Short mmCIF file of C-alpha atoms and ligand atoms in Angstrom, two decimals:
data_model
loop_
_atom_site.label_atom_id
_atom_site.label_comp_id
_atom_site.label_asym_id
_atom_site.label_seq_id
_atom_site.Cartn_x
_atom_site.Cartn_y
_atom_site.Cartn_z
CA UNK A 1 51.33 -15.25 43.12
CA UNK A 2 48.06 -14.33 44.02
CA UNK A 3 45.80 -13.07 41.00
CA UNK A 4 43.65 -9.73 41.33
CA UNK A 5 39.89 -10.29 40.54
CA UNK A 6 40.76 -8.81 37.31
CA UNK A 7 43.30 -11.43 36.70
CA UNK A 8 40.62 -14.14 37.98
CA UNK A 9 38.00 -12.65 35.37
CA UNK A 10 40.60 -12.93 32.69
CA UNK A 11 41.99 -16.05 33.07
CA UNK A 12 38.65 -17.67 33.85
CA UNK A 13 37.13 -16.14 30.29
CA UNK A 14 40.27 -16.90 28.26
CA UNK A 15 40.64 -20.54 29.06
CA UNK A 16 37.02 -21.00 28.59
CA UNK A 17 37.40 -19.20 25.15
CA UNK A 18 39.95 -21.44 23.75
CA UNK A 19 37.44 -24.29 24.19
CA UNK A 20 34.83 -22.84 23.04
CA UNK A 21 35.62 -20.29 20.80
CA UNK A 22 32.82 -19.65 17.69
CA UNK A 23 34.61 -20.48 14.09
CA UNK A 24 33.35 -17.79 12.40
CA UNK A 25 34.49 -17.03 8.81
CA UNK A 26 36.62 -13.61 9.44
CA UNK A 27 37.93 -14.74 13.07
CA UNK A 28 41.79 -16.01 12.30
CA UNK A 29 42.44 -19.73 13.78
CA UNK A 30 43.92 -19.52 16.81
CA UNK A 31 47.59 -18.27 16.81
CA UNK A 32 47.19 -16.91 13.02
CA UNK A 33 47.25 -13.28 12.18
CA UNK A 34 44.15 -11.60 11.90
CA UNK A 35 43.29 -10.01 8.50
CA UNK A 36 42.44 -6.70 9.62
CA UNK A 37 40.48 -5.81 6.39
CA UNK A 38 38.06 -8.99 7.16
CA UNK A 39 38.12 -7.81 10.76
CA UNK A 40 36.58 -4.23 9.44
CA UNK A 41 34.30 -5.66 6.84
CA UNK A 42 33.13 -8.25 9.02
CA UNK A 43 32.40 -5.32 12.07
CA UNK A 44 30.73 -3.05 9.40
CA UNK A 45 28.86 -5.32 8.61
CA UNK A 46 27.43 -7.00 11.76
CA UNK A 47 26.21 -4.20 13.34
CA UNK A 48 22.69 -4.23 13.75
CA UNK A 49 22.51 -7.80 11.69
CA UNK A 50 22.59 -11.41 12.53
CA UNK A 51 25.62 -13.37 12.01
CA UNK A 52 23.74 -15.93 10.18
CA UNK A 53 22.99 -13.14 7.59
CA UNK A 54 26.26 -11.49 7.46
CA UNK A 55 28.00 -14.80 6.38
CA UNK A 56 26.94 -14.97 3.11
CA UNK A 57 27.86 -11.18 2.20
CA UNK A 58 30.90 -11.61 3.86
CA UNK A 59 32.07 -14.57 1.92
CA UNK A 60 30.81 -12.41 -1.80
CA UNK A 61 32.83 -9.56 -0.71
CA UNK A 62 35.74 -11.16 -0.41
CA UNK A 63 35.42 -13.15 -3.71
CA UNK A 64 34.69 -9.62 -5.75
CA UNK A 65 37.25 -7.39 -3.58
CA UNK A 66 40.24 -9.32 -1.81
CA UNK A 67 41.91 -6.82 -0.25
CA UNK A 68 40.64 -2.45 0.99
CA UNK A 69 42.43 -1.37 -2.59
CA UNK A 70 40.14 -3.85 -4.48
CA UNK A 71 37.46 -2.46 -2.90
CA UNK A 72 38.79 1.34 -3.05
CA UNK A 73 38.43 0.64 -6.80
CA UNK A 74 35.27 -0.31 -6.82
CA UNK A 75 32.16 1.84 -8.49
CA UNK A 76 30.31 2.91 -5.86
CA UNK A 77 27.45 1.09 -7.23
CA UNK A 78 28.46 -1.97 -7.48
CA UNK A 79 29.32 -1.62 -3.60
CA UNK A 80 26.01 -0.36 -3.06
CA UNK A 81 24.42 -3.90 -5.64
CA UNK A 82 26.20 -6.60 -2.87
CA UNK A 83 25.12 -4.63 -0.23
CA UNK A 84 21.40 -4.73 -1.19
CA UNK A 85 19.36 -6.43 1.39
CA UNK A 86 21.51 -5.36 4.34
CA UNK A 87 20.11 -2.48 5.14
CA UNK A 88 21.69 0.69 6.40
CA UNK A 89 23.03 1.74 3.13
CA UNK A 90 24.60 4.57 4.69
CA UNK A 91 27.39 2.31 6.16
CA UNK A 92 28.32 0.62 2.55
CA UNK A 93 28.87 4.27 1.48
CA UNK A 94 30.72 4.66 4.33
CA UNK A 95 32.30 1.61 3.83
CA UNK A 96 33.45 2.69 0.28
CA UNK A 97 34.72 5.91 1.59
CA UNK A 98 37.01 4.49 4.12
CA UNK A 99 38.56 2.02 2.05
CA UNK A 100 39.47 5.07 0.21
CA UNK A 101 40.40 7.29 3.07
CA UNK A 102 42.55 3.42 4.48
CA UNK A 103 44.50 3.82 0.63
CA UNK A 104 44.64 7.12 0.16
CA UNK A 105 45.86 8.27 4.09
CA UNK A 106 47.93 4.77 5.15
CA UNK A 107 48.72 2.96 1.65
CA UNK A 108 46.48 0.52 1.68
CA UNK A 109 47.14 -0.40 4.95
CA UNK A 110 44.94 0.01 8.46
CA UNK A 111 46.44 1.60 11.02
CA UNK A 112 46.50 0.06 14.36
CA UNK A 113 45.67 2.50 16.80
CA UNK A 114 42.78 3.33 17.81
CA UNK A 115 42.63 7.42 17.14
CA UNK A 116 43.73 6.55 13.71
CA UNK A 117 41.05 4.37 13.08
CA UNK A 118 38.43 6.27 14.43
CA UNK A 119 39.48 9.17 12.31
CA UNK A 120 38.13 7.09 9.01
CA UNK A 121 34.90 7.22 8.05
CA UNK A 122 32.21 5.41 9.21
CA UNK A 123 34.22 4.12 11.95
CA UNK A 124 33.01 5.33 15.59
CA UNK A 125 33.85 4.18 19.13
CA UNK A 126 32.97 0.76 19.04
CA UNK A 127 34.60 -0.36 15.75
CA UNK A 128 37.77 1.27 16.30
CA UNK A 129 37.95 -0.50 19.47
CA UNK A 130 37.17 -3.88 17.76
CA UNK A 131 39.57 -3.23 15.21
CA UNK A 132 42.19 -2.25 17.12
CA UNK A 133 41.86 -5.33 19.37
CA UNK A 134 41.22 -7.96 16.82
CA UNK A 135 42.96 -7.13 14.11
CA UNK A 136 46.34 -5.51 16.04
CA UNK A 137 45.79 -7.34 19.56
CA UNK A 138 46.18 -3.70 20.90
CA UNK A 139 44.63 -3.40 24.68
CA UNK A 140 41.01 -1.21 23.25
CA UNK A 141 37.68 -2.08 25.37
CA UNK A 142 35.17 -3.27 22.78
CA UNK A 143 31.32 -2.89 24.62
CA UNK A 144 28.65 -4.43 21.53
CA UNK A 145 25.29 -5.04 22.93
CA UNK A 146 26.57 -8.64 24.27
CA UNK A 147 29.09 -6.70 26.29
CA UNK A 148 26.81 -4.56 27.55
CA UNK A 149 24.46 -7.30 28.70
CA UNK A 150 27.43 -9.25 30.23
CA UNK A 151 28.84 -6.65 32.38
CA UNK A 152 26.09 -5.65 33.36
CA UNK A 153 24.52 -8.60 34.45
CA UNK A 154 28.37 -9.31 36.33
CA UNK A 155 28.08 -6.33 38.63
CA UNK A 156 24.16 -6.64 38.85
CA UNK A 157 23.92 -2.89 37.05
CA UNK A 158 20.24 -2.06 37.92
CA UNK A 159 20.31 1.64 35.95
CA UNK A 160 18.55 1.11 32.74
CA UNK A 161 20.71 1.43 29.24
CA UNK A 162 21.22 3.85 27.67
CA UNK A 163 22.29 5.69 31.27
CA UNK A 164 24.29 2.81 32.15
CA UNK A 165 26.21 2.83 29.30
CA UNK A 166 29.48 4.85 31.06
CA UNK A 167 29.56 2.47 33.95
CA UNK A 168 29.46 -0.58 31.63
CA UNK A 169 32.36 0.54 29.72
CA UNK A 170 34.36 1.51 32.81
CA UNK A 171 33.67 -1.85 34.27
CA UNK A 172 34.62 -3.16 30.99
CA UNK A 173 37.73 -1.24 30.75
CA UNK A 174 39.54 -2.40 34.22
CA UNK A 175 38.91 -5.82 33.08
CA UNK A 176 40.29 -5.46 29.51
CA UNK A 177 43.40 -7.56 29.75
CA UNK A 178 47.22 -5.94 28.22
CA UNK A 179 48.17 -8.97 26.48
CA UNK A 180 44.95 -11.17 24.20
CA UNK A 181 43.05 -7.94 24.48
CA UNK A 182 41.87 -9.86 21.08
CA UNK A 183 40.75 -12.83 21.96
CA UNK A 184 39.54 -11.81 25.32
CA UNK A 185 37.43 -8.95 23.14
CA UNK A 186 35.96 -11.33 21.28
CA UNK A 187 35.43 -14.41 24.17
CA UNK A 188 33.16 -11.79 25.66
CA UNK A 189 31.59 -11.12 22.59
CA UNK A 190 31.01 -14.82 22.14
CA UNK A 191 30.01 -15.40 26.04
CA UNK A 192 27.01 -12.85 25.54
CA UNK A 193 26.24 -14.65 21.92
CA UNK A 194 26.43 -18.31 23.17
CA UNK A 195 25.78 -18.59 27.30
CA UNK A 196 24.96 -15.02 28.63
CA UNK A 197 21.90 -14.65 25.99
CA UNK A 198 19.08 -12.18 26.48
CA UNK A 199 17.04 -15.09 28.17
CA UNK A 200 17.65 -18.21 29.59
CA UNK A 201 21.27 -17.58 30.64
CA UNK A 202 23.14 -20.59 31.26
CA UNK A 203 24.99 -19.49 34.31
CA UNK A 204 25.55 -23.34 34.83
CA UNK A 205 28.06 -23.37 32.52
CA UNK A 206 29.54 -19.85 32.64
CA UNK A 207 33.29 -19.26 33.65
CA UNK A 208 32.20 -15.93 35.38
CA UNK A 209 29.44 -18.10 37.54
CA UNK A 210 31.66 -17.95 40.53
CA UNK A 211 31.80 -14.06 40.17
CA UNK A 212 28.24 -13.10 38.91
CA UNK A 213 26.75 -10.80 41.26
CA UNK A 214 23.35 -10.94 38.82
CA UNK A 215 23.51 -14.68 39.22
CA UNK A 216 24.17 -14.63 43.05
CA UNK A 217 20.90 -12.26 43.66
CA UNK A 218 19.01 -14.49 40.87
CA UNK A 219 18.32 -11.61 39.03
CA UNK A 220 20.29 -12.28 36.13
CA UNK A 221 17.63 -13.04 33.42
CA UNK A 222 16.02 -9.49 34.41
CA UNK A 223 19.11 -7.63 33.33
CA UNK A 224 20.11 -5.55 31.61
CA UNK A 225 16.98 -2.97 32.34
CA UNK A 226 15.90 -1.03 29.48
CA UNK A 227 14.49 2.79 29.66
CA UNK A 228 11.06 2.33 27.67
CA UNK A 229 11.29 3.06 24.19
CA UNK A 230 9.11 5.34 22.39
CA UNK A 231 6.50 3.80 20.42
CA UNK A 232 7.51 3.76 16.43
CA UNK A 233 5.60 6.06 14.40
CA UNK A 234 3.41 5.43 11.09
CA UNK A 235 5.04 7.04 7.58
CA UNK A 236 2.83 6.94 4.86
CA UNK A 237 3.84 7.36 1.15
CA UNK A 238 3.35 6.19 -2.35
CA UNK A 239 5.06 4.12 -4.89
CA UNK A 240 4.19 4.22 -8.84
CA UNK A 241 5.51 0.92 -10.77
CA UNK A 242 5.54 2.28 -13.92
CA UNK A 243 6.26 0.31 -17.13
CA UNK A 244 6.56 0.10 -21.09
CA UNK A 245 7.73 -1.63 -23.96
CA UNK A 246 11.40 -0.92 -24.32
CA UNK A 247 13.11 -1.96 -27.11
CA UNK A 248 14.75 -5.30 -25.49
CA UNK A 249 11.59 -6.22 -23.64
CA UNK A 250 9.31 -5.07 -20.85
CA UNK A 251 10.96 -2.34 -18.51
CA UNK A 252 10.07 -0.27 -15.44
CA UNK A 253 10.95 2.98 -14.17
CA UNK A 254 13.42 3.35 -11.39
CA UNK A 255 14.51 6.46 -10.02
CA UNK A 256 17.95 7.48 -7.97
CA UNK A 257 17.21 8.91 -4.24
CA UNK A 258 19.03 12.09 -3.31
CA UNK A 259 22.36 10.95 -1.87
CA UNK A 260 21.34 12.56 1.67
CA UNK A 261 18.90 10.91 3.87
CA UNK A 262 17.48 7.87 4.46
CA UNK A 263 18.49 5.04 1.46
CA UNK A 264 20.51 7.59 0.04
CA UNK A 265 22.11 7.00 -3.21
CA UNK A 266 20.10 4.28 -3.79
CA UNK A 267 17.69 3.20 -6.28
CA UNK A 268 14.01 3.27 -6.31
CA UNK A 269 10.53 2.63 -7.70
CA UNK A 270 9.45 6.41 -7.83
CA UNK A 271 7.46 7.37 -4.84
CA UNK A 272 6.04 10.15 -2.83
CA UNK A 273 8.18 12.04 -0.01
CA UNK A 274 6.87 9.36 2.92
CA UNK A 275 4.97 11.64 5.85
CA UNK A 276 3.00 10.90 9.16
CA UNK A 277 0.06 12.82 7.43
CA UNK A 278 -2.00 9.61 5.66
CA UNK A 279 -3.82 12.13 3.93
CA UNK A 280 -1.38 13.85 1.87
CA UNK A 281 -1.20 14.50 -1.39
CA UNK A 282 1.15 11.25 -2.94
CA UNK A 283 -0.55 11.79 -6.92
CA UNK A 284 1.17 14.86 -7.81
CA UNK A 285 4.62 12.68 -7.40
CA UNK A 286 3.38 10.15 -9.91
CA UNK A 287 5.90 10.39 -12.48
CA UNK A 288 3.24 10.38 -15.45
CA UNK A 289 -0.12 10.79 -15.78
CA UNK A 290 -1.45 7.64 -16.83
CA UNK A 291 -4.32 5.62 -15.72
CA UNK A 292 -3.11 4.03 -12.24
CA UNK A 293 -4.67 1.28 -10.46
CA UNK A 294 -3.86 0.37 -6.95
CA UNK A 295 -2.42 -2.98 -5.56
CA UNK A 296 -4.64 -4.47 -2.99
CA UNK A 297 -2.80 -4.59 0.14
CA UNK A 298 0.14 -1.85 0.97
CA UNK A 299 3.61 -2.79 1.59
CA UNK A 300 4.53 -2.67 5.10
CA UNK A 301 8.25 -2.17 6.28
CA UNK A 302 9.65 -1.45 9.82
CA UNK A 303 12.77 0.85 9.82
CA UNK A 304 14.83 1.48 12.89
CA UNK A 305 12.87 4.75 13.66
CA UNK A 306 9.40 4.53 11.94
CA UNK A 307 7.21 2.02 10.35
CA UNK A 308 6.31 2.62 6.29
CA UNK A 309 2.91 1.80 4.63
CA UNK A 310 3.07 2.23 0.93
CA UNK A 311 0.63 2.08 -1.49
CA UNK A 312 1.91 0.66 -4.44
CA UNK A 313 -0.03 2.32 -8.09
CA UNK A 314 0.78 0.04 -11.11
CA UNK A 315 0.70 1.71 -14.57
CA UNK A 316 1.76 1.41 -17.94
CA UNK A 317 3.26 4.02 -20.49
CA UNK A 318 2.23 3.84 -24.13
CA UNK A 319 4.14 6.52 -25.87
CA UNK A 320 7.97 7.49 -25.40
CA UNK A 321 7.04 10.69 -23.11
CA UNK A 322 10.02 12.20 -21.06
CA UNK A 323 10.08 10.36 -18.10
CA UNK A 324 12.16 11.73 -14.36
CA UNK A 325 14.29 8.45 -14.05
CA UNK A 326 15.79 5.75 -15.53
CA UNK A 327 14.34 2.97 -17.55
CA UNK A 328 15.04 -0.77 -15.92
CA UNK A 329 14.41 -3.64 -18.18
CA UNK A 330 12.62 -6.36 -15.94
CA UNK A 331 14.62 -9.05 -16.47
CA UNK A 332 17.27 -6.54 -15.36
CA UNK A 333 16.31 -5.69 -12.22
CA UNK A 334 18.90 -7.61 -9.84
CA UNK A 335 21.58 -5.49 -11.38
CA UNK A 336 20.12 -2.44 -9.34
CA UNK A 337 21.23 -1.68 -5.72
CA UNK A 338 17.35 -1.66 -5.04
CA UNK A 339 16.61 -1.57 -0.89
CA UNK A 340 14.68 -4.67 0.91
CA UNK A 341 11.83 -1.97 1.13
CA UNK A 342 11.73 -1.58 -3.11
CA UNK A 343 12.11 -5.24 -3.38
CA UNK A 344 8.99 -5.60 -1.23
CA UNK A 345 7.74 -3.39 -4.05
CA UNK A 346 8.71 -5.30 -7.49
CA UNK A 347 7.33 -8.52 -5.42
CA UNK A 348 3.75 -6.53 -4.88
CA UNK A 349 3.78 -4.33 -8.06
CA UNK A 350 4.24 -8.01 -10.05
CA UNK A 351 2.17 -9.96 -7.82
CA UNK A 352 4.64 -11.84 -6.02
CA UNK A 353 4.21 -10.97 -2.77
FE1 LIG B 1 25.72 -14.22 32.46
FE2 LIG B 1 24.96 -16.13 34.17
FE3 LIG B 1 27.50 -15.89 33.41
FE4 LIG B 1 26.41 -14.09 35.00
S1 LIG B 1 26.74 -16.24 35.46
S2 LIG B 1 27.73 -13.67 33.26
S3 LIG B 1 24.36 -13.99 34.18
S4 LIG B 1 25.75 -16.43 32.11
#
């Protein structure tokens, strides 16, 4: 029987998967169950970070919490501790939440369909998808930026993303196959990730070669086109490492962020509200008056939306005055869900940088 391009696409990108397939530590061995609570960790936690880095946090999740109850359980804070250097701390809230919601609503158990899942918390479009192919092998169109770049170098796309974004998941969709919508899911993931990559594409050894249209025009290292971005603005701000003499040794004052807005919930060296005004007022925040001196060069950090400069003010408390905050022996300090930007912080306040 003759196959439909669809069919053709499918086949092509299957067979190539099962010889090259990525071993990846949350992706079952081929023709074992998935684990669909490694499936959603592991999702959670790759958006917007390498897999290289996800690895490791992976593998200390899964020590501490084996199963969604485990981590239902857990203090929030501790969550918010292992997920300290990924960034995003809004999604290991989330994350917390819908283990909850995953115990509370479906006994411990994920549902498989997509609506279901995308009725948790901190699960949207793309991760119910993913789930819901991965874990359940249900027929859901997963589009990840490797999709995105895929398709849209297959049908030679030329309408920049974001706009293209509808066509690429329509494209996607009549593609997506009924039966390994798992596997095929993640063979295109791992087809954008390992021979369709943002440069260089090695349409030599592609199974969609034959198909390309990008390819064919030998246009496909210009694609996908990309509407310019904005330029990132400048926030200025800032931070006061404050110490004494506590009673077990040297300690520093953190303070806990409100739990809305950015790095909510999480833990900080006390600083000013951070503004795109580089003259405002940061001293009236200082969380004593004591005699401050400034660390040479500020710490820089680039979040998704805006750049930070901080100055960092080092002081030191002599009496036992009534402080806004908490006090952190030094020695102590890893036990704190502190955010890359604070660590950058501690490293300059301590002259580490
Ligand atoms: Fe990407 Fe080249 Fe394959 Fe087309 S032929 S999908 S551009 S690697």
């Amino acid at each position: 029987m003759t196959k439909t391009p669809a069919q053709t696409l499918q086949s092509d990108l299957l067979d190539w998967y099962d010889r090259h397939r990525r071993i990846l530590p949350w992706r079952a061995l081929p023709g074992a169950p998935a684990d669909p609570y490694a499936v959603w960790l592991s999702e959670i936690m790759l958006q917007q970070t390498t897999v290289a880095t996800v690895k490791g946090y992976f593998a200390r999740f899964l020590a501490r919490w084996p199963t969604v109850a485990d981590l239902a359980a857990a203090p929030l804070d501790d969550v918010l501790t292992e997920w300290a250097g990924l960034g995003y701390y809004a999604r290991a809230r989330n994350l917390h939440k819908c283990a909850n919601a995953v115990v509370e609503r479906h006994g411990g158990r994920f549902p498989s369909e997509e609506a279901a899942l995308l009725a948790l918390p901190g699960i949207g479009r793309y991760t119910a998808a993913a789930v819901a192919a991965i874990a359940f092998d249900r027929q859901a169109t997963v589009v990840d930026g490797n999709v995105e770049r895929v398709i849209s170098r297959l049908h030679a796309i030329q309408d920049p993303l974001p706009d293209s974004r509808p066509e690429i998941y329509r494209r996607a969709a009549e593609i997506t196959p009924v039966r390994r919508a798992g596997d095929f899911a993640q063979a295109m993931m791992d087809l954008g990730a390992t021979v369709c990559t943002p440069r260089n594409p090695s349409c030599m050894v592609c199974p969609w070669s034959a198909h390309c249209a990008a390819r064919i025009a030998g246009i496909a290292g210009e694609l996908p086109h990309k509407k310019d971005k904005k330029p990132r603005p400048t926030r200025y701000g800032m931070a006061f490492w404050l110490e004494r003499e506590g009673v077990g040794g040297r300690e520093v004052l953190l303070r806990r962020r409100p739990e809305e807005g950015l790095l909510g919930g999480m833990m900080e060296i006390p600083s000013s509200p951070w503004t795109e005004d580089d003259a405002a007022d940061g001293w009236s925040h200082a969380p004593a008056q004591v005699a401050w001196e400034a660390v040479d060069e500020p710490v820089i950090h680039v979040f998704t939306h805006f750049r930070l400069e901080l100055d960092v003010m080092r002081g030191a408390m002599l009496g036992r005055g009534p402080v806004d905050g908490v006090w952190a022996r030094l020695d102590r300090l890893k036990d704190y869900a502190l955010p890359t930007v604070m660590t950058k912080v501690v490293k300059a306040a301590r002259g580490k940088a």
